[in-house]
Amino acid sequence: MTSHTAICLWETNRIAAGFALLDRLLKDYPISFVKHYRICPGKAFFVLIADTDVIQQIELILGAEKQIQYKTITGLHPDVLSTFQHKQKIPSVSHLGIYECSTSVAVFHLANHIAWHHQVQLLSLQIGIGLCGKSILTISASYSDLKAIEDELSQLYPKEIVSYAHISDPSSELLTLL
């Protein structure tokens, strides 16, 4: 059976328990990449990358844990991690989409969905920058793609997407702030 790489994201409001779980997973599973972030007082966000079969085993453990929201993504678009890891200078764009998600898990999932299903350029993926760990995804896309994404949001994320804005011809000063 061929295994592919998958990403597992989890967010918890019990930081100490999150680190204890991370330690257990690092000892018991071949995880090739691990990052963690404190996203706001009392919350932590963890990113694991491993083969799909390993992530599926970890998913069973996360499902049994209290106070953890998690999501696994197979078929991660290559632009998602590179955008997350490297903040880019945002070039002049004609249409900008800004998506504020209530959790870090949701912003990764949304970024991956948008990258695979729409003609967009992921510009930034910032976690834990708002109250209670809200996260922001910024994209450049055509007006028609932004409208298509807007139409999908209520079907994909009925409660996770807090707000979004589309900006046509954003000012260069605004782009430096993002």
Tab-separated table of N, CA and C in Angstrom:
chain	number	residue	atom	x	y	z
A	1	MET	N	0.838	-1.182	0.000
A	1	MET	CA	0.000	0.000	0.000
A	1	MET	C	0.882	1.245	0.000
A	2	THR	N	0.664	2.121	-0.959
A	2	THR	CA	1.435	3.353	-1.058
A	2	THR	C	0.890	4.371	-0.073
A	3	SER	N	1.789	5.039	0.603
A	3	SER	CA	1.387	6.060	1.559
A	3	SER	C	1.814	7.422	1.029
A	4	HIS	N	1.007	8.419	1.284
A	4	HIS	CA	1.293	9.781	0.861
A	4	HIS	C	1.407	10.661	2.092
A	5	THR	N	1.942	11.835	1.898
A	5	THR	CA	2.108	12.755	3.007
A	5	THR	C	0.789	13.444	3.320
A	6	ALA	N	0.545	13.621	4.610
A	6	ALA	CA	-0.647	14.324	5.082
A	6	ALA	C	-0.227	15.264	6.202
A	7	ILE	N	-1.085	16.208	6.490
A	7	ILE	CA	-0.830	17.154	7.566
A	7	ILE	C	-1.936	17.004	8.603
A	8	CYS	N	-1.557	17.101	9.841
A	8	CYS	CA	-2.518	17.053	10.942
A	8	CYS	C	-2.364	18.344	11.734
A	9	LEU	N	-3.463	19.007	11.947
A	9	LEU	CA	-3.486	20.282	12.657
A	9	LEU	C	-4.366	20.113	13.880
A	10	TRP	N	-3.898	20.583	15.021
A	10	TRP	CA	-4.797	20.577	16.169
A	10	TRP	C	-4.562	21.787	17.024
A	11	GLU	N	-5.658	22.204	17.636
A	11	GLU	CA	-5.665	23.396	18.475
A	11	GLU	C	-6.294	23.015	19.806
A	12	THR	N	-5.709	23.483	20.883
A	12	THR	CA	-6.227	23.144	22.199
A	12	THR	C	-6.188	24.356	23.116
A	13	ASN	N	-7.112	24.395	24.056
A	13	ASN	CA	-7.078	25.462	25.062
A	13	ASN	C	-6.498	24.934	26.373
A	14	ARG	N	-5.800	23.818	26.308
A	14	ARG	CA	-5.059	23.253	27.434
A	14	ARG	C	-3.614	23.058	26.966
A	15	ILE	N	-2.824	24.105	27.070
A	15	ILE	CA	-1.473	24.107	26.504
A	15	ILE	C	-0.605	23.002	27.090
A	16	ALA	N	-0.605	22.838	28.396
A	16	ALA	CA	0.229	21.802	29.022
A	16	ALA	C	-0.154	20.416	28.504
A	17	ALA	N	-1.447	20.147	28.409
A	17	ALA	CA	-1.903	18.857	27.894
A	17	ALA	C	-1.527	18.703	26.415
A	18	GLY	N	-1.525	19.801	25.678
A	18	GLY	CA	-1.123	19.762	24.271
A	18	GLY	C	0.326	19.354	24.108
A	19	PHE	N	1.197	19.907	24.948
A	19	PHE	CA	2.607	19.527	24.894
A	19	PHE	C	2.830	18.085	25.339
A	20	ALA	N	2.070	17.643	26.337
A	20	ALA	CA	2.187	16.245	26.778
A	20	ALA	C	1.769	15.304	25.653
A	21	LEU	N	0.698	15.653	24.940
A	21	LEU	CA	0.261	14.841	23.814
A	21	LEU	C	1.304	14.869	22.696
A	22	LEU	N	1.860	16.039	22.418
A	22	LEU	CA	2.903	16.143	21.399
A	22	LEU	C	4.085	15.241	21.735
A	23	ASP	N	4.509	15.253	22.982
A	23	ASP	CA	5.620	14.399	23.409
A	23	ASP	C	5.300	12.931	23.160
A	24	ARG	N	4.096	12.533	23.523
A	24	ARG	CA	3.682	11.140	23.308
A	24	ARG	C	3.710	10.777	21.821
A	25	LEU	N	3.199	11.660	20.983
A	25	LEU	CA	3.169	11.384	19.545
A	25	LEU	C	4.581	11.324	18.966
A	26	LEU	N	5.449	12.223	19.407
A	26	LEU	CA	6.836	12.212	18.917
A	26	LEU	C	7.555	10.919	19.297
A	27	LYS	N	7.246	10.388	20.457
A	27	LYS	CA	7.880	9.148	20.912
A	27	LYS	C	7.320	7.917	20.203
A	28	ASP	N	6.034	7.961	19.851
A	28	ASP	CA	5.365	6.767	19.346
A	28	ASP	C	5.199	6.697	17.829
A	29	TYR	N	5.394	7.804	17.124
A	29	TYR	CA	5.117	7.824	15.689
A	29	TYR	C	6.239	8.491	14.910
A	30	PRO	N	6.469	8.049	13.678
A	30	PRO	CA	7.496	8.682	12.836
A	30	PRO	C	6.960	9.963	12.189
A	31	ILE	N	7.042	11.039	12.919
A	31	ILE	CA	6.565	12.341	12.459
A	31	ILE	C	7.757	13.087	11.882
A	32	SER	N	7.629	13.529	10.638
A	32	SER	CA	8.786	14.139	9.984
A	32	SER	C	8.897	15.648	10.192
A	33	PHE	N	7.824	16.293	10.610
A	33	PHE	CA	7.848	17.745	10.748
A	33	PHE	C	6.885	18.142	11.857
A	34	VAL	N	7.337	18.955	12.768
A	34	VAL	CA	6.473	19.384	13.863
A	34	VAL	C	6.707	20.872	14.112
A	35	LYS	N	5.642	21.617	14.236
A	35	LYS	CA	5.696	23.020	14.638
A	35	LYS	C	4.596	23.236	15.657
A	36	HIS	N	4.824	24.126	16.556
A	36	HIS	CA	3.766	24.520	17.485
A	36	HIS	C	3.813	26.033	17.659
A	37	TYR	N	2.666	26.585	17.990
A	37	TYR	CA	2.546	28.022	18.179
A	37	TYR	C	1.588	28.284	19.322
A	38	ARG	N	1.915	29.257	20.130
A	38	ARG	CA	0.936	29.767	21.084
A	38	ARG	C	0.149	30.817	20.323
A	39	ILE	N	-1.118	30.584	20.186
A	39	ILE	CA	-1.894	31.476	19.331
A	39	ILE	C	-2.626	32.572	20.085
A	40	CYS	N	-2.806	32.399	21.349
A	40	CYS	CA	-3.354	33.446	22.211
A	40	CYS	C	-3.225	32.929	23.636
A	41	PRO	N	-3.443	33.781	24.631
A	41	PRO	CA	-3.330	33.280	26.006
A	41	PRO	C	-4.246	32.070	26.220
A	42	GLY	N	-3.635	30.970	26.605
A	42	GLY	CA	-4.400	29.773	26.907
A	42	GLY	C	-4.673	28.847	25.747
A	43	LYS	N	-4.189	29.150	24.537
A	43	LYS	CA	-4.418	28.290	23.376
A	43	LYS	C	-3.105	27.997	22.673
A	44	ALA	N	-3.001	26.779	22.144
A	44	ALA	CA	-1.829	26.390	21.365
A	44	ALA	C	-2.286	25.681	20.100
A	45	PHE	N	-1.453	25.768	19.084
A	45	PHE	CA	-1.736	25.191	17.766
A	45	PHE	C	-0.543	24.332	17.385
A	46	PHE	N	-0.804	23.123	16.921
A	46	PHE	CA	0.246	22.175	16.572
A	46	PHE	C	0.075	21.719	15.134
A	47	VAL	N	1.196	21.541	14.432
A	47	VAL	CA	1.206	21.080	13.050
A	47	VAL	C	2.107	19.860	12.976
A	48	LEU	N	1.580	18.764	12.461
A	48	LEU	CA	2.342	17.535	12.271
A	48	LEU	C	2.252	17.131	10.807
A	49	ILE	N	3.358	16.642	10.262
A	49	ILE	CA	3.348	16.115	8.910
A	49	ILE	C	3.952	14.723	8.957
A	50	ALA	N	3.250	13.792	8.329
A	50	ALA	CA	3.712	12.405	8.304
A	50	ALA	C	3.010	11.688	7.156
A	51	ASP	N	3.321	10.419	6.990
A	51	ASP	CA	2.610	9.618	6.003
A	51	ASP	C	1.140	9.530	6.398
A	52	THR	N	0.285	9.404	5.405
A	52	THR	CA	-1.157	9.367	5.626
A	52	THR	C	-1.560	8.300	6.637
A	53	ASP	N	-0.970	7.109	6.552
A	53	ASP	CA	-1.348	6.046	7.483
A	53	ASP	C	-0.995	6.410	8.928
A	54	VAL	N	0.107	7.105	9.133
A	54	VAL	CA	0.492	7.550	10.479
A	54	VAL	C	-0.486	8.619	10.972
A	55	ILE	N	-0.817	9.560	10.114
A	55	ILE	CA	-1.753	10.623	10.483
A	55	ILE	C	-3.121	10.024	10.823
A	56	GLN	N	-3.538	8.986	10.115
A	56	GLN	CA	-4.819	8.339	10.429
A	56	GLN	C	-4.784	7.710	11.818
A	57	GLN	N	-3.668	7.153	12.221
A	57	GLN	CA	-3.532	6.591	13.572
A	57	GLN	C	-3.578	7.719	14.619
A	58	ILE	N	-2.903	8.812	14.326
A	58	ILE	CA	-2.903	9.958	15.246
A	58	ILE	C	-4.305	10.550	15.369
A	59	GLU	N	-5.034	10.555	14.276
A	59	GLU	CA	-6.397	11.077	14.273
A	59	GLU	C	-7.278	10.335	15.292
A	60	LEU	N	-7.080	9.028	15.423
A	60	LEU	CA	-7.836	8.244	16.403
A	60	LEU	C	-7.534	8.709	17.830
A	61	ILE	N	-6.283	9.030	18.087
A	61	ILE	CA	-5.890	9.523	19.411
A	61	ILE	C	-6.495	10.895	19.668
A	62	LEU	N	-6.420	11.776	18.681
A	62	LEU	CA	-6.959	13.127	18.850
A	62	LEU	C	-8.465	13.102	19.055
A	63	GLY	N	-9.141	12.184	18.391
A	63	GLY	CA	-10.587	12.070	18.535
A	63	GLY	C	-11.014	11.724	19.952
A	64	ALA	N	-10.143	11.037	20.685
A	64	ALA	CA	-10.457	10.644	22.060
A	64	ALA	C	-10.101	11.719	23.079
A	65	GLU	N	-9.341	12.721	22.674
A	65	GLU	CA	-8.901	13.780	23.595
A	65	GLU	C	-9.984	14.837	23.773
A	66	LYS	N	-10.091	15.347	24.956
A	66	LYS	CA	-11.004	16.458	25.254
A	66	LYS	C	-10.277	17.773	24.943
A	67	GLN	N	-11.033	18.803	24.674
A	67	GLN	CA	-10.504	20.151	24.486
A	67	GLN	C	-9.578	20.288	23.277
A	68	ILE	N	-9.767	19.449	22.273
A	68	ILE	CA	-8.933	19.538	21.078
A	68	ILE	C	-9.827	19.615	19.849
A	69	GLN	N	-9.546	20.595	19.014
A	69	GLN	CA	-10.158	20.656	17.697
A	69	GLN	C	-9.067	20.262	16.725
A	70	TYR	N	-9.352	19.340	15.819
A	70	TYR	CA	-8.310	18.902	14.899
A	70	TYR	C	-8.887	18.709	13.505
A	71	LYS	N	-7.984	18.654	12.553
A	71	LYS	CA	-8.337	18.415	11.158
A	71	LYS	C	-7.131	17.790	10.496
A	72	THR	N	-7.357	16.821	9.653
A	72	THR	CA	-6.263	16.284	8.855
A	72	THR	C	-6.534	16.642	7.400
A	73	ILE	N	-5.468	16.864	6.685
A	73	ILE	CA	-5.580	17.215	5.274
A	73	ILE	C	-4.646	16.305	4.496
A	74	THR	N	-5.215	15.538	3.600
A	74	THR	CA	-4.400	14.772	2.663
A	74	THR	C	-4.431	15.547	1.355
A	75	GLY	N	-3.397	15.444	0.592
A	75	GLY	CA	-3.346	16.224	-0.641
A	75	GLY	C	-3.145	17.693	-0.371
A	76	LEU	N	-2.192	18.004	0.485
A	76	LEU	CA	-1.915	19.390	0.829
A	76	LEU	C	-1.306	20.112	-0.371
A	77	HIS	N	-1.893	21.225	-0.744
A	77	HIS	CA	-1.366	22.028	-1.849
A	77	HIS	C	-0.007	22.582	-1.436
A	78	PRO	N	1.008	22.500	-2.297
A	78	PRO	CA	2.353	22.950	-1.908
A	78	PRO	C	2.432	24.425	-1.524
A	79	ASP	N	1.560	25.250	-2.034
A	79	ASP	CA	1.604	26.677	-1.716
A	79	ASP	C	1.155	26.974	-0.282
A	80	VAL	N	0.376	26.088	0.323
A	80	VAL	CA	-0.166	26.366	1.656
A	80	VAL	C	0.956	26.454	2.690
A	81	LEU	N	1.807	25.430	2.758
A	81	LEU	CA	2.894	25.466	3.746
A	81	LEU	C	3.918	26.541	3.429
A	82	SER	N	4.243	26.739	2.162
A	82	SER	CA	5.245	27.758	1.845
A	82	SER	C	4.722	29.156	2.179
A	83	THR	N	3.443	29.399	1.964
A	83	THR	CA	2.855	30.692	2.320
A	83	THR	C	2.828	30.868	3.826
A	84	PHE	N	2.541	29.804	4.544
A	84	PHE	CA	2.501	29.854	6.004
A	84	PHE	C	3.885	30.113	6.585
A	85	GLN	N	4.902	29.482	6.024
A	85	GLN	CA	6.248	29.571	6.581
A	85	GLN	C	7.002	30.825	6.165
A	86	HIS	N	6.654	31.423	5.039
A	86	HIS	CA	7.406	32.558	4.516
A	86	HIS	C	6.458	33.686	4.145
A	87	LYS	N	6.450	34.717	4.947
A	87	LYS	CA	5.633	35.878	4.624
A	87	LYS	C	6.219	36.556	3.395
A	88	GLN	N	5.348	36.812	2.441
A	88	GLN	CA	5.781	37.412	1.190
A	88	GLN	C	5.422	38.892	1.164
A	89	LYS	N	6.216	39.639	0.424
A	89	LYS	CA	5.819	41.015	0.144
A	89	LYS	C	4.683	40.919	-0.860
A	90	ILE	N	3.596	41.577	-0.558
A	90	ILE	CA	2.426	41.473	-1.429
A	90	ILE	C	2.587	42.455	-2.584
A	91	PRO	N	2.579	41.916	-3.800
A	91	PRO	CA	2.732	42.784	-4.971
A	91	PRO	C	1.436	43.561	-5.217
A	92	SER	N	1.471	44.432	-6.155
A	92	SER	CA	0.268	45.149	-6.555
A	92	SER	C	-0.718	44.117	-7.105
A	93	VAL	N	-1.937	44.161	-6.611
A	93	VAL	CA	-2.957	43.218	-7.061
A	93	VAL	C	-4.220	43.981	-7.409
A	94	SER	N	-5.035	43.392	-8.279
A	94	SER	CA	-6.278	44.069	-8.643
A	94	SER	C	-7.429	43.690	-7.714
A	95	HIS	N	-7.429	42.457	-7.215
A	95	HIS	CA	-8.496	42.016	-6.312
A	95	HIS	C	-7.890	41.222	-5.161
A	96	LEU	N	-8.303	41.569	-3.964
A	96	LEU	CA	-7.758	40.977	-2.755
A	96	LEU	C	-8.901	40.348	-1.961
A	97	GLY	N	-8.665	39.139	-1.464
A	97	GLY	CA	-9.625	38.486	-0.579
A	97	GLY	C	-8.981	38.302	0.781
A	98	ILE	N	-9.683	38.700	1.834
A	98	ILE	CA	-9.180	38.545	3.198
A	98	ILE	C	-10.216	37.728	3.961
A	99	TYR	N	-9.768	36.601	4.538
A	99	TYR	CA	-10.663	35.668	5.216
A	99	TYR	C	-10.210	35.521	6.664
A	100	GLU	N	-11.077	35.868	7.583
A	100	GLU	CA	-10.797	35.776	9.015
A	100	GLU	C	-11.499	34.532	9.549
A	101	CYS	N	-10.718	33.597	10.047
A	101	CYS	CA	-11.258	32.335	10.552
A	101	CYS	C	-11.190	32.318	12.075
A	102	SER	N	-12.147	31.678	12.680
A	102	SER	CA	-12.183	31.639	14.140
A	102	SER	C	-11.130	30.717	14.730
A	103	THR	N	-10.558	29.818	13.934
A	103	THR	CA	-9.511	28.929	14.429
A	103	THR	C	-8.384	28.796	13.408
A	104	SER	N	-7.227	28.413	13.903
A	104	SER	CA	-6.073	28.166	13.039
A	104	SER	C	-6.291	26.944	12.167
A	105	VAL	N	-6.992	25.962	12.696
A	105	VAL	CA	-7.297	24.756	11.935
A	105	VAL	C	-8.129	25.116	10.703
A	106	ALA	N	-9.137	25.956	10.897
A	106	ALA	CA	-10.020	26.339	9.794
A	106	ALA	C	-9.275	27.104	8.707
A	107	VAL	N	-8.346	27.984	9.083
A	107	VAL	CA	-7.651	28.782	8.077
A	107	VAL	C	-6.772	27.897	7.178
A	108	PHE	N	-6.141	26.881	7.751
A	108	PHE	CA	-5.352	25.953	6.933
A	108	PHE	C	-6.246	25.190	5.970
A	109	HIS	N	-7.362	24.711	6.475
A	109	HIS	CA	-8.274	23.947	5.624
A	109	HIS	C	-8.814	24.821	4.495
A	110	LEU	N	-9.212	26.040	4.828
A	110	LEU	CA	-9.716	26.961	3.810
A	110	LEU	C	-8.643	27.268	2.773
A	111	ALA	N	-7.424	27.546	3.213
A	111	ALA	CA	-6.336	27.847	2.275
A	111	ALA	C	-6.106	26.679	1.317
A	112	ASN	N	-6.113	25.468	1.844
A	112	ASN	CA	-5.901	24.295	1.000
A	112	ASN	C	-7.037	24.134	-0.013
A	113	HIS	N	-8.259	24.303	0.444
A	113	HIS	CA	-9.414	24.185	-0.460
A	113	HIS	C	-9.340	25.229	-1.576
A	114	ILE	N	-9.094	26.462	-1.192
A	114	ILE	CA	-9.043	27.542	-2.190
A	114	ILE	C	-7.898	27.312	-3.181
A	115	ALA	N	-6.733	26.907	-2.685
A	115	ALA	CA	-5.573	26.700	-3.566
A	115	ALA	C	-5.842	25.615	-4.606
A	116	TRP	N	-6.545	24.559	-4.226
A	116	TRP	CA	-6.828	23.466	-5.159
A	116	TRP	C	-7.975	23.767	-6.106
A	117	HIS	N	-8.956	24.556	-5.684
A	117	HIS	CA	-10.185	24.694	-6.458
A	117	HIS	C	-10.377	26.029	-7.172
A	118	HIS	N	-9.468	26.953	-6.990
A	118	HIS	CA	-9.621	28.268	-7.614
A	118	HIS	C	-8.272	28.768	-8.126
A	119	GLN	N	-8.329	29.650	-9.092
A	119	GLN	CA	-7.115	30.280	-9.623
A	119	GLN	C	-6.786	31.465	-8.719
A	120	VAL	N	-5.971	31.212	-7.704
A	120	VAL	CA	-5.633	32.245	-6.732
A	120	VAL	C	-4.136	32.229	-6.466
A	121	GLN	N	-3.671	33.291	-5.867
A	121	GLN	CA	-2.314	33.335	-5.327
A	121	GLN	C	-2.459	33.534	-3.826
A	122	LEU	N	-1.952	32.564	-3.068
A	122	LEU	CA	-1.971	32.707	-1.618
A	122	LEU	C	-0.907	33.728	-1.240
A	123	LEU	N	-1.286	34.765	-0.532
A	123	LEU	CA	-0.354	35.827	-0.190
A	123	LEU	C	0.141	35.720	1.242
A	124	SER	N	-0.758	35.422	2.171
A	124	SER	CA	-0.332	35.246	3.554
A	124	SER	C	-1.318	34.351	4.289
A	125	LEU	N	-0.776	33.628	5.233
A	125	LEU	CA	-1.562	32.761	6.108
A	125	LEU	C	-1.006	33.007	7.506
A	126	GLN	N	-1.751	33.759	8.300
A	126	GLN	CA	-1.279	34.171	9.616
A	126	GLN	C	-2.174	33.556	10.679
A	127	ILE	N	-1.553	32.888	11.648
A	127	ILE	CA	-2.345	32.248	12.690
A	127	ILE	C	-2.228	33.011	14.000
A	128	GLY	N	-3.284	32.920	14.776
A	128	GLY	CA	-3.277	33.471	16.124
A	128	GLY	C	-3.057	34.959	16.212
A	129	ILE	N	-3.581	35.715	15.265
A	129	ILE	CA	-3.316	37.155	15.302
A	129	ILE	C	-4.478	37.966	15.839
A	130	GLY	N	-5.620	37.321	16.022
A	130	GLY	CA	-6.772	38.047	16.542
A	130	GLY	C	-7.200	37.499	17.882
A	131	LEU	N	-8.235	38.071	18.416
A	131	LEU	CA	-8.779	37.657	19.695
A	131	LEU	C	-9.134	36.173	19.665
A	132	CYS	N	-8.727	35.454	20.676
A	132	CYS	CA	-9.011	34.016	20.830
A	132	CYS	C	-8.425	33.170	19.707
A	133	GLY	N	-7.340	33.605	19.129
A	133	GLY	CA	-6.644	32.794	18.145
A	133	GLY	C	-7.165	32.890	16.731
A	134	LYS	N	-7.913	33.936	16.410
A	134	LYS	CA	-8.392	34.083	15.036
A	134	LYS	C	-7.213	34.135	14.084
A	135	SER	N	-7.450	33.659	12.871
A	135	SER	CA	-6.389	33.582	11.868
A	135	SER	C	-6.864	34.192	10.562
A	136	ILE	N	-5.908	34.653	9.774
A	136	ILE	CA	-6.219	35.399	8.561
A	136	ILE	C	-5.548	34.757	7.344
A	137	LEU	N	-6.317	34.598	6.285
A	137	LEU	CA	-5.816	34.169	4.982
A	137	LEU	C	-6.026	35.329	4.020
A	138	THR	N	-4.971	35.693	3.298
A	138	THR	CA	-5.061	36.758	2.304
A	138	THR	C	-4.697	36.170	0.954
A	139	ILE	N	-5.541	36.434	-0.048
A	139	ILE	CA	-5.306	35.901	-1.392
A	139	ILE	C	-5.485	36.990	-2.442
A	140	SER	N	-4.899	36.734	-3.587
A	140	SER	CA	-5.141	37.544	-4.771
A	140	SER	C	-5.860	36.641	-5.763
A	141	ALA	N	-6.926	37.150	-6.349
A	141	ALA	CA	-7.702	36.356	-7.299
A	141	ALA	C	-8.512	37.281	-8.185
A	142	SER	N	-9.078	36.713	-9.214
A	142	SER	CA	-9.969	37.497	-10.065
A	142	SER	C	-11.261	37.764	-9.300
A	143	TYR	N	-11.997	38.746	-9.733
A	143	TYR	CA	-13.269	39.066	-9.094
A	143	TYR	C	-14.208	37.863	-9.139
A	144	SER	N	-14.240	37.163	-10.278
A	144	SER	CA	-15.144	36.010	-10.403
A	144	SER	C	-14.750	34.878	-9.453
A	145	ASP	N	-13.449	34.651	-9.244
A	145	ASP	CA	-13.035	33.628	-8.282
A	145	ASP	C	-13.401	34.042	-6.860
A	146	LEU	N	-13.225	35.316	-6.518
A	146	LEU	CA	-13.600	35.780	-5.181
A	146	LEU	C	-15.097	35.592	-4.935
A	147	LYS	N	-15.912	35.866	-5.937
A	147	LYS	CA	-17.360	35.671	-5.801
A	147	LYS	C	-17.687	34.184	-5.680
A	148	ALA	N	-17.003	33.327	-6.424
A	148	ALA	CA	-17.241	31.882	-6.328
A	148	ALA	C	-16.874	31.368	-4.936
A	149	ILE	N	-15.765	31.839	-4.392
A	149	ILE	CA	-15.359	31.449	-3.035
A	149	ILE	C	-16.405	31.924	-2.034
A	150	GLU	N	-16.866	33.147	-2.187
A	150	GLU	CA	-17.896	33.694	-1.294
A	150	GLU	C	-19.137	32.806	-1.294
A	151	ASP	N	-19.552	32.350	-2.474
A	151	ASP	CA	-20.731	31.491	-2.583
A	151	ASP	C	-20.523	30.140	-1.901
A	152	GLU	N	-19.283	29.642	-1.865
A	152	GLU	CA	-18.983	28.340	-1.257
A	152	GLU	C	-18.880	28.400	0.266
A	153	LEU	N	-18.551	29.543	0.821
A	153	LEU	CA	-18.230	29.632	2.247
A	153	LEU	C	-19.334	29.105	3.156
A	154	SER	N	-20.578	29.464	2.892
A	154	SER	CA	-21.648	29.029	3.791
A	154	SER	C	-21.859	27.520	3.720
A	155	GLN	N	-21.531	26.903	2.605
A	155	GLN	CA	-21.658	25.444	2.485
A	155	GLN	C	-20.479	24.730	3.133
A	156	LEU	N	-19.295	25.310	3.040
A	156	LEU	CA	-18.095	24.664	3.555
A	156	LEU	C	-17.860	24.897	5.041
A	157	TYR	N	-18.121	26.089	5.509
A	157	TYR	CA	-17.770	26.490	6.868
A	157	TYR	C	-18.900	27.283	7.505
A	158	PRO	N	-19.982	26.646	7.851
A	158	PRO	CA	-21.119	27.427	8.358
A	158	PRO	C	-20.835	28.217	9.625
A	159	LYS	N	-19.941	27.746	10.484
A	159	LYS	CA	-19.684	28.474	11.731
A	159	LYS	C	-18.224	28.907	11.864
A	160	GLU	N	-17.324	28.335	11.071
A	160	GLU	CA	-15.906	28.597	11.283
A	160	GLU	C	-15.422	29.896	10.641
A	161	ILE	N	-15.990	30.279	9.554
A	161	ILE	CA	-15.565	31.514	8.912
A	161	ILE	C	-16.300	32.672	9.578
A	162	VAL	N	-15.542	33.521	10.209
A	162	VAL	CA	-16.138	34.626	10.954
A	162	VAL	C	-16.504	35.761	10.010
A	163	SER	N	-15.569	36.158	9.161
A	163	SER	CA	-15.867	37.233	8.222
A	163	SER	C	-14.884	37.217	7.067
A	164	TYR	N	-15.247	37.932	6.027
A	164	TYR	CA	-14.357	38.071	4.879
A	164	TYR	C	-14.623	39.417	4.226
A	165	ALA	N	-13.644	39.864	3.482
A	165	ALA	CA	-13.795	41.102	2.727
A	165	ALA	C	-13.098	40.930	1.396
A	166	HIS	N	-13.681	41.514	0.377
A	166	HIS	CA	-13.053	41.565	-0.946
A	166	HIS	C	-12.768	43.025	-1.240
A	167	ILE	N	-11.559	43.288	-1.673
A	167	ILE	CA	-11.139	44.658	-1.927
A	167	ILE	C	-10.635	44.752	-3.357
A	168	SER	N	-11.235	45.643	-4.127
A	168	SER	CA	-10.782	45.881	-5.499
A	168	SER	C	-9.791	47.029	-5.497
A	169	ASP	N	-8.733	46.873	-6.259
A	169	ASP	CA	-7.671	47.872	-6.376
A	169	ASP	C	-7.200	48.382	-5.000
A	170	PRO	N	-6.685	47.473	-4.158
A	170	PRO	CA	-6.229	47.904	-2.828
A	170	PRO	C	-5.065	48.883	-2.933
A	171	SER	N	-5.001	49.796	-1.991
A	171	SER	CA	-3.920	50.780	-1.988
A	171	SER	C	-2.603	50.097	-1.661
A	172	SER	N	-1.520	50.658	-2.140
A	172	SER	CA	-0.204	50.085	-1.867
A	172	SER	C	0.116	50.161	-0.367
A	173	GLU	N	-0.388	51.191	0.306
A	173	GLU	CA	-0.163	51.304	1.742
A	173	GLU	C	-0.860	50.174	2.492
A	174	LEU	N	-2.096	49.842	2.082
A	174	LEU	CA	-2.806	48.719	2.708
A	174	LEU	C	-2.018	47.428	2.506
A	175	LEU	N	-1.490	47.210	1.339
A	175	LEU	CA	-0.753	45.974	1.048
A	175	LEU	C	0.488	45.827	1.940
A	176	THR	N	1.096	46.930	2.316
A	176	THR	CA	2.263	46.834	3.203
A	176	THR	C	1.866	46.443	4.628
A	177	LEU	N	0.614	46.688	4.997
A	177	LEU	CA	0.140	46.332	6.330
A	177	LEU	C	-0.179	44.860	6.483
A	178	LEU	N	-0.468	44.208	5.374
A	178	LEU	CA	-0.868	42.802	5.431
A	178	LEU	C	0.330	41.947	5.529
